[in-house]
Coordinates of C-alpha atoms in Angstrom, one line a residue:
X250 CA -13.8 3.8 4.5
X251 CA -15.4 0.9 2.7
X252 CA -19.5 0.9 2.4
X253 CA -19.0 -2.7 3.7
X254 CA -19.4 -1.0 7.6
X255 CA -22.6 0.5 7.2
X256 CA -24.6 -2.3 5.6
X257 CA -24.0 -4.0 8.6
X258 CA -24.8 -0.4 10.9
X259 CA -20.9 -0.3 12.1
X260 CA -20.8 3.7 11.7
X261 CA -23.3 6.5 12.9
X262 CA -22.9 10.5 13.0
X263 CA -21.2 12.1 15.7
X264 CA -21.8 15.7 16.2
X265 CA -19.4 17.7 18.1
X266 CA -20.4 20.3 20.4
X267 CA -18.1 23.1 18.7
X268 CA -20.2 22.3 14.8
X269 CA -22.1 25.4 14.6
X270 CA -18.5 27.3 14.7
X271 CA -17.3 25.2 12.0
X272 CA -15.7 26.7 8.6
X273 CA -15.1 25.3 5.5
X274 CA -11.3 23.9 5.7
X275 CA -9.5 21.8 3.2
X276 CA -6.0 20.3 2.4
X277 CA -4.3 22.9 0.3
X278 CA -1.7 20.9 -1.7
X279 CA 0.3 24.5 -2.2
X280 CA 1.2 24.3 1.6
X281 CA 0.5 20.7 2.4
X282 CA -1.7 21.4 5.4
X283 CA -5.6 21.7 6.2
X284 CA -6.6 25.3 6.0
X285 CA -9.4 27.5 6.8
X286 CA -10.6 28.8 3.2
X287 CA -11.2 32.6 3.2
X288 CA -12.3 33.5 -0.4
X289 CA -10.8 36.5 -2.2
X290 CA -14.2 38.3 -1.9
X291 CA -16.6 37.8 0.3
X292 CA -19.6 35.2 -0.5
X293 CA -18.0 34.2 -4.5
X294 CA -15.5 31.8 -5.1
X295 CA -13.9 31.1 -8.5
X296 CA -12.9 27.1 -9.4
X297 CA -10.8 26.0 -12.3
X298 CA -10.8 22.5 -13.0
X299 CA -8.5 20.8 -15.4
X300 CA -10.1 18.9 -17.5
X301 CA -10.1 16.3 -20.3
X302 CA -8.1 16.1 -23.4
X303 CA -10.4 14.9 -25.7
X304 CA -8.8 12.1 -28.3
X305 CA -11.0 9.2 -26.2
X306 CA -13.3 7.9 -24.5
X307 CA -13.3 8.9 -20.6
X308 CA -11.9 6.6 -18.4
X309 CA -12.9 5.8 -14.4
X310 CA -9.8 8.2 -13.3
X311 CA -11.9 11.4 -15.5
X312 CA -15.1 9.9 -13.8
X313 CA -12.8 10.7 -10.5
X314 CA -12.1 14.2 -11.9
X315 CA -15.8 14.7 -12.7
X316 CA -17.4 13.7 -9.6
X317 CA -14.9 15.1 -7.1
X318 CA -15.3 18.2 -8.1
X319 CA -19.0 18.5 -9.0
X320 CA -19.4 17.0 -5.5
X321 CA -17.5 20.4 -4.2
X322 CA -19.2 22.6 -6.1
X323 CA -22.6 21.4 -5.0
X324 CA -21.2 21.8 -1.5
X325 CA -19.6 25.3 -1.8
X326 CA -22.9 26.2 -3.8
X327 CA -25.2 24.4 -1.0
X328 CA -22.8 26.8 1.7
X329 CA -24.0 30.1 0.1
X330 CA -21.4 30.6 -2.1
X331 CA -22.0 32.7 -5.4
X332 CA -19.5 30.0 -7.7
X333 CA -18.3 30.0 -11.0
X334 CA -16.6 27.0 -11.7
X335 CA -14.9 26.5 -14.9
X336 CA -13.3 23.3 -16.3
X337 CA -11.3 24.1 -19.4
X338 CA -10.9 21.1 -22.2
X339 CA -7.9 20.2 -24.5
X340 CA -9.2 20.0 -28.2
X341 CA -5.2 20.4 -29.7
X342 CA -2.6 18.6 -28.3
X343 CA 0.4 15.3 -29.9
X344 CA -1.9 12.8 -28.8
X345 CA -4.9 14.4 -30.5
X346 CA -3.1 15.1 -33.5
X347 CA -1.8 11.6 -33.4
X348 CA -5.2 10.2 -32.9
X349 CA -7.0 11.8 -35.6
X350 CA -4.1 11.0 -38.4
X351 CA -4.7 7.3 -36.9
X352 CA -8.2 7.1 -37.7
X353 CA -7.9 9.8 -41.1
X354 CA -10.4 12.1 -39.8
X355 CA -10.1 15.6 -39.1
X356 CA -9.0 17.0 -35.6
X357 CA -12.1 18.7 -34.9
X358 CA -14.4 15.8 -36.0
X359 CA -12.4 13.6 -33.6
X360 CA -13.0 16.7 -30.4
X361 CA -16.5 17.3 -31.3
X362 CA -17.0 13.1 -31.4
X363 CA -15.6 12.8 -27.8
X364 CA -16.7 16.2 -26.3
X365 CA -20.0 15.0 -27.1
X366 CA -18.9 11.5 -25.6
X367 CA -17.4 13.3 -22.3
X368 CA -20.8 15.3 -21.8
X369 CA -22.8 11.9 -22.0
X370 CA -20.5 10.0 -19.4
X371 CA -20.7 13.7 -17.5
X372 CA -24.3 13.3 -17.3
X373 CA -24.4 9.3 -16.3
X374 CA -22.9 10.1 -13.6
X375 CA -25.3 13.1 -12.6
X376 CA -22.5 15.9 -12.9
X377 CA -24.0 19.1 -13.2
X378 CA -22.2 20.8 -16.4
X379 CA -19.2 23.5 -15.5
X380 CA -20.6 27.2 -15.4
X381 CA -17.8 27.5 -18.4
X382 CA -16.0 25.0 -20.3
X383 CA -13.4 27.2 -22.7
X384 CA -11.6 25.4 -25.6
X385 CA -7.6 25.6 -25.7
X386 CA -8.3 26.2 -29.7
X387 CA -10.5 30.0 -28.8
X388 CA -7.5 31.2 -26.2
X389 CA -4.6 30.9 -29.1
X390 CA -4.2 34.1 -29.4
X391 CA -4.0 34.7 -25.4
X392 CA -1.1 32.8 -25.3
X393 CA 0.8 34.1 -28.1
X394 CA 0.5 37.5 -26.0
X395 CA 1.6 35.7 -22.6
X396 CA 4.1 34.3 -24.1
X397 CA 5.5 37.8 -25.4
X398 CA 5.2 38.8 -22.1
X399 CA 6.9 36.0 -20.7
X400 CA 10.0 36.9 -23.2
X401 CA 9.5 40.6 -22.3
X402 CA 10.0 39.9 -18.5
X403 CA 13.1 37.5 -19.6
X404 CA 11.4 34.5 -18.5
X405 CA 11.3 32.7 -21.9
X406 CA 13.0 32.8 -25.1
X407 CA 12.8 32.1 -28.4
X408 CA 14.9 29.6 -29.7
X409 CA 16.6 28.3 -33.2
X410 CA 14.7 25.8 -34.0
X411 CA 11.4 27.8 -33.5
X412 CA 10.0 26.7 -30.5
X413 CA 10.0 29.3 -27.3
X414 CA 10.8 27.9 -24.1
X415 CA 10.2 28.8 -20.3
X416 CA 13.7 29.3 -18.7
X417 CA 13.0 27.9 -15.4
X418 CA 16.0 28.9 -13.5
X419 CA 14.3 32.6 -14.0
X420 CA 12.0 31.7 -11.6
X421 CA 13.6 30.6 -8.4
X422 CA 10.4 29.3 -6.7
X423 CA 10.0 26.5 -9.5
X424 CA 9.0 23.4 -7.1
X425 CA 7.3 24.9 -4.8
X426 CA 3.6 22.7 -5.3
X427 CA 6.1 20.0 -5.5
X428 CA 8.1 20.8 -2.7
X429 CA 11.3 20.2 -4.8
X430 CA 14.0 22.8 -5.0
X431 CA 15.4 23.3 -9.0
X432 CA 18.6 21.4 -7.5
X433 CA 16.9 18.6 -6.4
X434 CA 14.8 18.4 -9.9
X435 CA 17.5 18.7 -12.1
X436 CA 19.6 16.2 -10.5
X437 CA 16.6 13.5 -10.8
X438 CA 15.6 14.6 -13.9
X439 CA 14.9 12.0 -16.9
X440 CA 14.3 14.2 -19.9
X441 CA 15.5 13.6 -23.6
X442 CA 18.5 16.1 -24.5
X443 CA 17.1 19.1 -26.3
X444 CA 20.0 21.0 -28.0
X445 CA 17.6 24.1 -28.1
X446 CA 17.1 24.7 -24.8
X447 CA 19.5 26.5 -22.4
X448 CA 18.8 24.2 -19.6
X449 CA 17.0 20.6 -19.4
X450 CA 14.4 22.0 -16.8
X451 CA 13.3 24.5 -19.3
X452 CA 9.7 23.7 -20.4
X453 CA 8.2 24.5 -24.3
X454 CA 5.7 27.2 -24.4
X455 CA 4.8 27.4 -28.2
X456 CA 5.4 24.4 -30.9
X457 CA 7.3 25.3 -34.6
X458 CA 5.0 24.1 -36.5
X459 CA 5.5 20.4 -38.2
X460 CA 4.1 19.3 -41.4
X461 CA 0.6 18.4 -41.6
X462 CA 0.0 19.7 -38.3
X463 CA -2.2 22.4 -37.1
X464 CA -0.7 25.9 -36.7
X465 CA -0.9 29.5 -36.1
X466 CA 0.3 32.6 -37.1
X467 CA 2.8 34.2 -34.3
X468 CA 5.9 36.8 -33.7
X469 CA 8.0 33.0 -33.8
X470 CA 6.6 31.6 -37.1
X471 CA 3.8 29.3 -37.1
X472 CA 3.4 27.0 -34.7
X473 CA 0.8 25.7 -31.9
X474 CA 0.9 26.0 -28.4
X475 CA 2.5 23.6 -26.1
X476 CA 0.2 21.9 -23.0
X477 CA 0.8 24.1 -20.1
X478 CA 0.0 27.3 -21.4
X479 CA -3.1 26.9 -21.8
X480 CA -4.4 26.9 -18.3
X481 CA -2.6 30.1 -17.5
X482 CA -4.5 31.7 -20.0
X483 CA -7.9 30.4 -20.0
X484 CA -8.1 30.5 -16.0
X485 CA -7.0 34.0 -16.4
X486 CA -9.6 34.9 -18.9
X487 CA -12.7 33.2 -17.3
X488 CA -11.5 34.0 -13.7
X489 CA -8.9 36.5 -13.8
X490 CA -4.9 36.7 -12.6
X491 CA -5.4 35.7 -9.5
X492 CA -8.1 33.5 -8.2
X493 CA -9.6 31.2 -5.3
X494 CA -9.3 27.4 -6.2
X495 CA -7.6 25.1 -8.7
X496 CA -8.0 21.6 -9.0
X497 CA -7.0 18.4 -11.1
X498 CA -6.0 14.7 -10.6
X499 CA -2.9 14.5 -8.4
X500 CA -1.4 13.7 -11.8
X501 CA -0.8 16.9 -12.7
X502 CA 1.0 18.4 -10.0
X503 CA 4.0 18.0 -11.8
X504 CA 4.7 19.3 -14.1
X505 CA 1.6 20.5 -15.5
X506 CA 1.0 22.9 -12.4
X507 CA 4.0 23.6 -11.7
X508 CA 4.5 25.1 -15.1
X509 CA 1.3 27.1 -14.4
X510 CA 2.5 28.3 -11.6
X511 CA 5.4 29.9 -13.0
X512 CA 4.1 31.3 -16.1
X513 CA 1.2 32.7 -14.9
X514 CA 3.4 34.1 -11.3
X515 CA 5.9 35.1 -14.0
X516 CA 4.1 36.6 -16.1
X517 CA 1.8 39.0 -13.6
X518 CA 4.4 39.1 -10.2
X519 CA 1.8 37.8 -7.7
X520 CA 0.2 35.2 -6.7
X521 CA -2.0 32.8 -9.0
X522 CA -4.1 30.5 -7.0
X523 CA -4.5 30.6 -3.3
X524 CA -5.7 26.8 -3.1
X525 CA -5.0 23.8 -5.2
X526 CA -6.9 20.4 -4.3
X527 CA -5.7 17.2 -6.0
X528 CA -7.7 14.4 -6.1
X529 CA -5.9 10.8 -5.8
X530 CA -5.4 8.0 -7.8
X531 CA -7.8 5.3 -9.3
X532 CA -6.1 2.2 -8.1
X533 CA -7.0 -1.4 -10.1
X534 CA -5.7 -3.8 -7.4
X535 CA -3.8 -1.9 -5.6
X536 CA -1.6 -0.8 -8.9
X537 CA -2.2 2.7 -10.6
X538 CA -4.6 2.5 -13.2
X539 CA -3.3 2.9 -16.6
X540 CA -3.5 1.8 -20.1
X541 CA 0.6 0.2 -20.2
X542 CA -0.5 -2.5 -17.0
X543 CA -3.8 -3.2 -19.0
X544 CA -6.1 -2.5 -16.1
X545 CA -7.4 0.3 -18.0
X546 CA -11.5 0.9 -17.9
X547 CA -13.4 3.1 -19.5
X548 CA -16.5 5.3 -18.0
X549 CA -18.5 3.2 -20.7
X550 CA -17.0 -0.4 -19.7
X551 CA -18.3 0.6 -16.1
X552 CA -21.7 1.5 -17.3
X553 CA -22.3 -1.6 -19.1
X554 CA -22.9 -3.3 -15.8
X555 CA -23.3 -0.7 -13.4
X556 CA -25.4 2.4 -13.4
X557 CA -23.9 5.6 -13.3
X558 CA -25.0 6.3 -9.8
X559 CA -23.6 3.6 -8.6
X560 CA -20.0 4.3 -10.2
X561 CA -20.6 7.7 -8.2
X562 CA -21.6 6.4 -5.0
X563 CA -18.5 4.4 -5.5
X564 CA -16.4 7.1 -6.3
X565 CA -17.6 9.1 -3.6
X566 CA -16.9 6.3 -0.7
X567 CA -13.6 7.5 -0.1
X568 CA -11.7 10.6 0.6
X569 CA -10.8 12.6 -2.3
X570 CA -7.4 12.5 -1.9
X571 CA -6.6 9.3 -1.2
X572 CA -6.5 6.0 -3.2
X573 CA -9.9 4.6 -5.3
X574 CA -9.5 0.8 -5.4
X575 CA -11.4 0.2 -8.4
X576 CA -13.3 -3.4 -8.2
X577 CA -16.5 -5.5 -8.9
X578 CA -17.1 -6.3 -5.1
X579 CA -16.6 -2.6 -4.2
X580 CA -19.0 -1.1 -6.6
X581 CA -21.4 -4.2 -5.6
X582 CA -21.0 -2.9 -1.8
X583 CA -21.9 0.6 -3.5
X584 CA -25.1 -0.6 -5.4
X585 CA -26.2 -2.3 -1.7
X586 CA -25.4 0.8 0.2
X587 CA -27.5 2.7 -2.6
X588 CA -30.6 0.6 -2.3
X589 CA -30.6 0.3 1.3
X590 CA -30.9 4.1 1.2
X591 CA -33.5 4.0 -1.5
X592 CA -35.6 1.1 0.4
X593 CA -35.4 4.0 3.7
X594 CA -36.9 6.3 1.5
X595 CA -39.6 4.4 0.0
X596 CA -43.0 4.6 1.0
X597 CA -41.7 7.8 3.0
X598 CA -43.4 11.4 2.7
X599 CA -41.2 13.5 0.6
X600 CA -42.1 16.5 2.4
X601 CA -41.4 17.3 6.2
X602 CA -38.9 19.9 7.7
X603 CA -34.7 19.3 7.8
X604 CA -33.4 17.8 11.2
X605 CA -31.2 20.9 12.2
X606 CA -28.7 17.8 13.8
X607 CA -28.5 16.1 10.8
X608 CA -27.6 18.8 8.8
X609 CA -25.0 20.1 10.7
X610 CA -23.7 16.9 11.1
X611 CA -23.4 16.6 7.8
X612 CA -22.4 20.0 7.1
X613 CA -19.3 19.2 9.8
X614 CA -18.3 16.2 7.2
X615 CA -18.3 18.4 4.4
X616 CA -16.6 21.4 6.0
X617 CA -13.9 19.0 7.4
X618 CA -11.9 18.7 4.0
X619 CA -15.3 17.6 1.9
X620 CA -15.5 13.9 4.1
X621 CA -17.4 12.4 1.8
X622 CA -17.3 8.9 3.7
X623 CA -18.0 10.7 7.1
X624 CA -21.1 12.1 5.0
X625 CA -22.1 8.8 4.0
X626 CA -22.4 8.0 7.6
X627 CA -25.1 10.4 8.4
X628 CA -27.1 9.3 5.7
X629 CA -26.9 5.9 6.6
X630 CA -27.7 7.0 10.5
X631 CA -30.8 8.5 8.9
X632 CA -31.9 5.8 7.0
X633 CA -31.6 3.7 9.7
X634 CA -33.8 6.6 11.7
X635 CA -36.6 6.1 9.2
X636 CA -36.5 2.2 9.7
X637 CA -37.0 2.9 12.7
X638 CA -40.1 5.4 12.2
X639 CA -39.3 8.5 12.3
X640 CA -40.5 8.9 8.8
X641 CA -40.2 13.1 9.0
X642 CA -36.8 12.1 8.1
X643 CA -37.5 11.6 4.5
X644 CA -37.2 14.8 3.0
X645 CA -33.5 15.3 5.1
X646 CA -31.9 12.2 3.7
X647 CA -33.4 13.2 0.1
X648 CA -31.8 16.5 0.6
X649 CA -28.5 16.0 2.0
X650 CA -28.0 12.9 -0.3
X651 CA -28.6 15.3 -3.1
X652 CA -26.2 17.8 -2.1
X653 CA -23.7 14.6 -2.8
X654 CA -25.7 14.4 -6.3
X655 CA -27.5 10.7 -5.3
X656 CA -31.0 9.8 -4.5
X657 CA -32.6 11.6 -6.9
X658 CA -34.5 8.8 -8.5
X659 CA -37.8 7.6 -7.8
X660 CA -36.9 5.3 -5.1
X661 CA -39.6 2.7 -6.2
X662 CA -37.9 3.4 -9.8
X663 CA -34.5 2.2 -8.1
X664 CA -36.0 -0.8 -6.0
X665 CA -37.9 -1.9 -9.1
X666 CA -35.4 -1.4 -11.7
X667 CA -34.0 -4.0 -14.1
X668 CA -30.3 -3.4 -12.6
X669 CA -31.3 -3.6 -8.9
X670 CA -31.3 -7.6 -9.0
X671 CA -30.6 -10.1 -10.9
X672 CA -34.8 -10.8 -11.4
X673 CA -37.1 -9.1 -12.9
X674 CA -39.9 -8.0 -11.8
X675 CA -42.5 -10.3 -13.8
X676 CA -40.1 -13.0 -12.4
X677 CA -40.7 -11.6 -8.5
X678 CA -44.5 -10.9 -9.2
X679 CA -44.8 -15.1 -10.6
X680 CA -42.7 -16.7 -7.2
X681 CA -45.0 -14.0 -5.4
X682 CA -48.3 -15.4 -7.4
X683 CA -47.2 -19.2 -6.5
X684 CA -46.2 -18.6 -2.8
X685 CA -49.9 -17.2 -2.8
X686 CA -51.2 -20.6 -4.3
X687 CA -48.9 -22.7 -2.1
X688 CA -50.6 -21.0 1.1
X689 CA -54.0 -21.1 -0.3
X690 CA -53.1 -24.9 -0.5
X691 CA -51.7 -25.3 3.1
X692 CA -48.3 -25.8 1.5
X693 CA -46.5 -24.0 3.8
X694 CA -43.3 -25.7 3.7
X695 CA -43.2 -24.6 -0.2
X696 CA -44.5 -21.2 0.7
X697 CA -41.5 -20.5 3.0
X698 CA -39.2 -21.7 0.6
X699 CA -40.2 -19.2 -1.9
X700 CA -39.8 -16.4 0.5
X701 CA -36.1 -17.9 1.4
X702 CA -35.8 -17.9 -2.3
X703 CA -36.3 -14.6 -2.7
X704 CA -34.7 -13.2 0.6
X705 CA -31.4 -15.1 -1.1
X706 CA -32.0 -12.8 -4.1
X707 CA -32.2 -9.3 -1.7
X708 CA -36.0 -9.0 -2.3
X709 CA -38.0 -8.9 1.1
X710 CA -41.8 -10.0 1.1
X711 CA -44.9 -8.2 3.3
X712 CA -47.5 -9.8 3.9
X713 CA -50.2 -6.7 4.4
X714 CA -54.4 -6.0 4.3
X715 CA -53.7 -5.2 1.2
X716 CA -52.0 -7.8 0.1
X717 CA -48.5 -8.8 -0.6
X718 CA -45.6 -6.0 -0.6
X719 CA -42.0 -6.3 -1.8
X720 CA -38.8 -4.1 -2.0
X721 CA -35.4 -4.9 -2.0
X722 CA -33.3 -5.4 1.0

């Protein structure tokens, strides 16, 4: 749902008559239906977020990542939920290693350089920071022991050349987030022949080491671990075996989960994860984002013309798990949807008690697979409530609208800032100062056509006792 239909009022809040029974439900992409979610233990949830490999800068499908599920936190948080959300980040991996011999530096200069990066974009876009963000490079030694286990249970093996390897015939629910069976994925499969492995499907779990290269001491030789290990290990230390949600871009849900699945289900013979949410993909005209099709943008190319809460109004416009159609006009429909929200609050009392309806309105949105758009439209049904007068309605909008992480500035800040029109405001105060003189003058016909100058520019003109008032449509 674009932002295009509520600028021009096309959407308002609905509130069904069954809202106050409503429970939090979302798409479980293990089962590939809605579900009611029923934590583990009563009132505490425990989220692990895949997060960046750090060897760049972040681009607009991270910013997804970011916002999506800081936006679910807030709401599970917001719902009463004790959460501890973790969101682990890869500081060794090929592309790392790769990156850092490019550019002659050492690997850890190059992960501190764009951990610190990540964290800045992180807070652009006003993401509240994980509860714990563990490091591949501290849970080594972890995985050296699940992969012993692994072995022990005969679901891996070490082979000549050094490397250990899942066997994934040894685990006959392999495919199952897919929805693939190990017949159907072997005979599509497109993987380089590996004279090591017993079986193309089988997956690496720990690297020989190569020259130059990072490595550890382990029962195998040295070596590093290979990408999907990792999760299964840090998720178990910072949330345990088995634990409530797991998330990522839908990018990962094969092979990268998939291989979670099985080593960590392998590994402990129960379940893992009792939800997974995927978030969809950033789209650049209707084509998948991605650096080999050049339409390939950076958190930091977006925030040299837009500000970060516009990029996460954006973001948040549509349903998590479909498509983002990245474009110009749709964050400009973003940035107007933002200030018409910002123009309801202004000049509004900030305090004033919550409008139960409103709240459970929006709570229905959120409850309902985390609707953001649907959410949108109850803010947007009480900004057009405060237009109307019912100026109580302040502190509700400011409220709900931060529980999506927006409308947390100043709202004469936003109407007055250098990015919320293409004048500044010296340049508005002058045509405001000569449309004065023109009336004083009984130049009316040039008085008006400063105003319609202005109007053309989104800035609306008051003329009060107190003189002249502006703000931004």
């Amino acid at each position: 749902m674009a932002f295009q239909g509520w600028l021009r009022g096309g959407y308002t809040s609905k509130i069904s008559p069954e809202r106050f029974m409503n429970a939090l439900q979302f798409y479980n992409s293990l089962t590939r239906q809605k579900e009611a979610f029923i934590p583990r233990e009563p009132g505490k949830i425990g989220m692990y977020v895949c997060g960046m490999t750090v060897y760049d800068y972040c681009h607009i499908g991270h910013a997804r990542v970011m916002v999506v599920f800081d936006t679910i936190a807030r709401h599970l948080r917001a719902s009463g939920y004790a959460l501890k959300y973790v969101r682990n980040i890869t500081d060794i991996d090929d592309k790392i290693i790769a990156r850092a011999h490019e550019n002659g530096e050492p690997i850890d200069a190059l992960t501190a350089r764009f951990i610190t990066a990540m964290h800045e974009d992180e807070a652009a876009l006003g993401c509240q920071r994980p509860d714990v963000e563990p490091r591949a490079t501290a849970a080594v030694s972890g995985m050296i022991e699940l992969v012993q286990t692994l072995i022990a249970k005969g679901h891996a093996y070490a082979a000549d050349n050094g490397d250990v390897y899942y066997a994934v015939r040894s685990f006959p629910a392999y495919g199952k987030l897919a929805n693939r069976s190990l017949d159907d994925l072997r005979a599509g499969e497109r993987i380089a022949v590996n004279e090591a492995k017993k079986d193309p499907l089988d997956f690496v779990l720990w690297k020989a080491a190569k020259p130059g290269e990072p490595a550890w001491d382990s029962p195998w030789g040295k070596g590093r671990p290979g990408w999907h290990i990792e999760c299964s290990v840090m998720g178990a230390e910072t949330l345990g075996e088995h634990f409530d949600i797991h998330g990522g871009g839908m990018d990962l849900k094969f092979p990268h989960h998939e291989c979670e699945i099985a080593q960590s289900e392998g590994a402990c013979g129960h379940p893992h994860v009792n939800y997974w949410i995927h978030n969809g993909f950033v789209q650049i005209d209707n084509e998948k984002m991605s650096k080999s099709l050049g339409n390939f943008f950076t958190v930091r190319d977006v925030l040299k013309k837009y500000d970060g809460e516009t990029l996460r109004a954006f973001i948040l416009s549509s349903h998590y798990r479909g498509p983002l159609n990245y474009s110009d006009a749709a964050l400009d429909e973003a940035k107007k949807a933002l200030t018409r929200l910002y123009s309801a609050l202004d000049k509004a009392p900030a305090d004033g008690a919550m409008d139960a309806d409103a709240v459970a309105a929006f709570d229905e949105a959120m409850n309902d697979d985390f609707n953001t758009p649907k959410a949108f439209a109850v803010l947007f049904d009480l900004a057009r409530r405060l237009n109307s007068g019912e100026t109580a309605l302040a502190a509700t909008l400011k409220t709900l609208s931060g529980r999506l992480g927006l409308l947390q500035q100043n709202p004469a800040d936003w109407l007055k800032g250098e990015n919320s029109g293409s004048l500044s405001e010296a340049d508005i105060l002058a045509r405001i100062h000569a449309r004065a003189e023109a009336k004083a003058a009984k130049d009316y016909a040039r008085a008006d056509a400063i105003r319609a100058e202005l109007a053309a520019q989104g800035i609306i003109i008051k003329d009060t006792a107190g003189g002249v008032e502006w703000r931004y449509e």
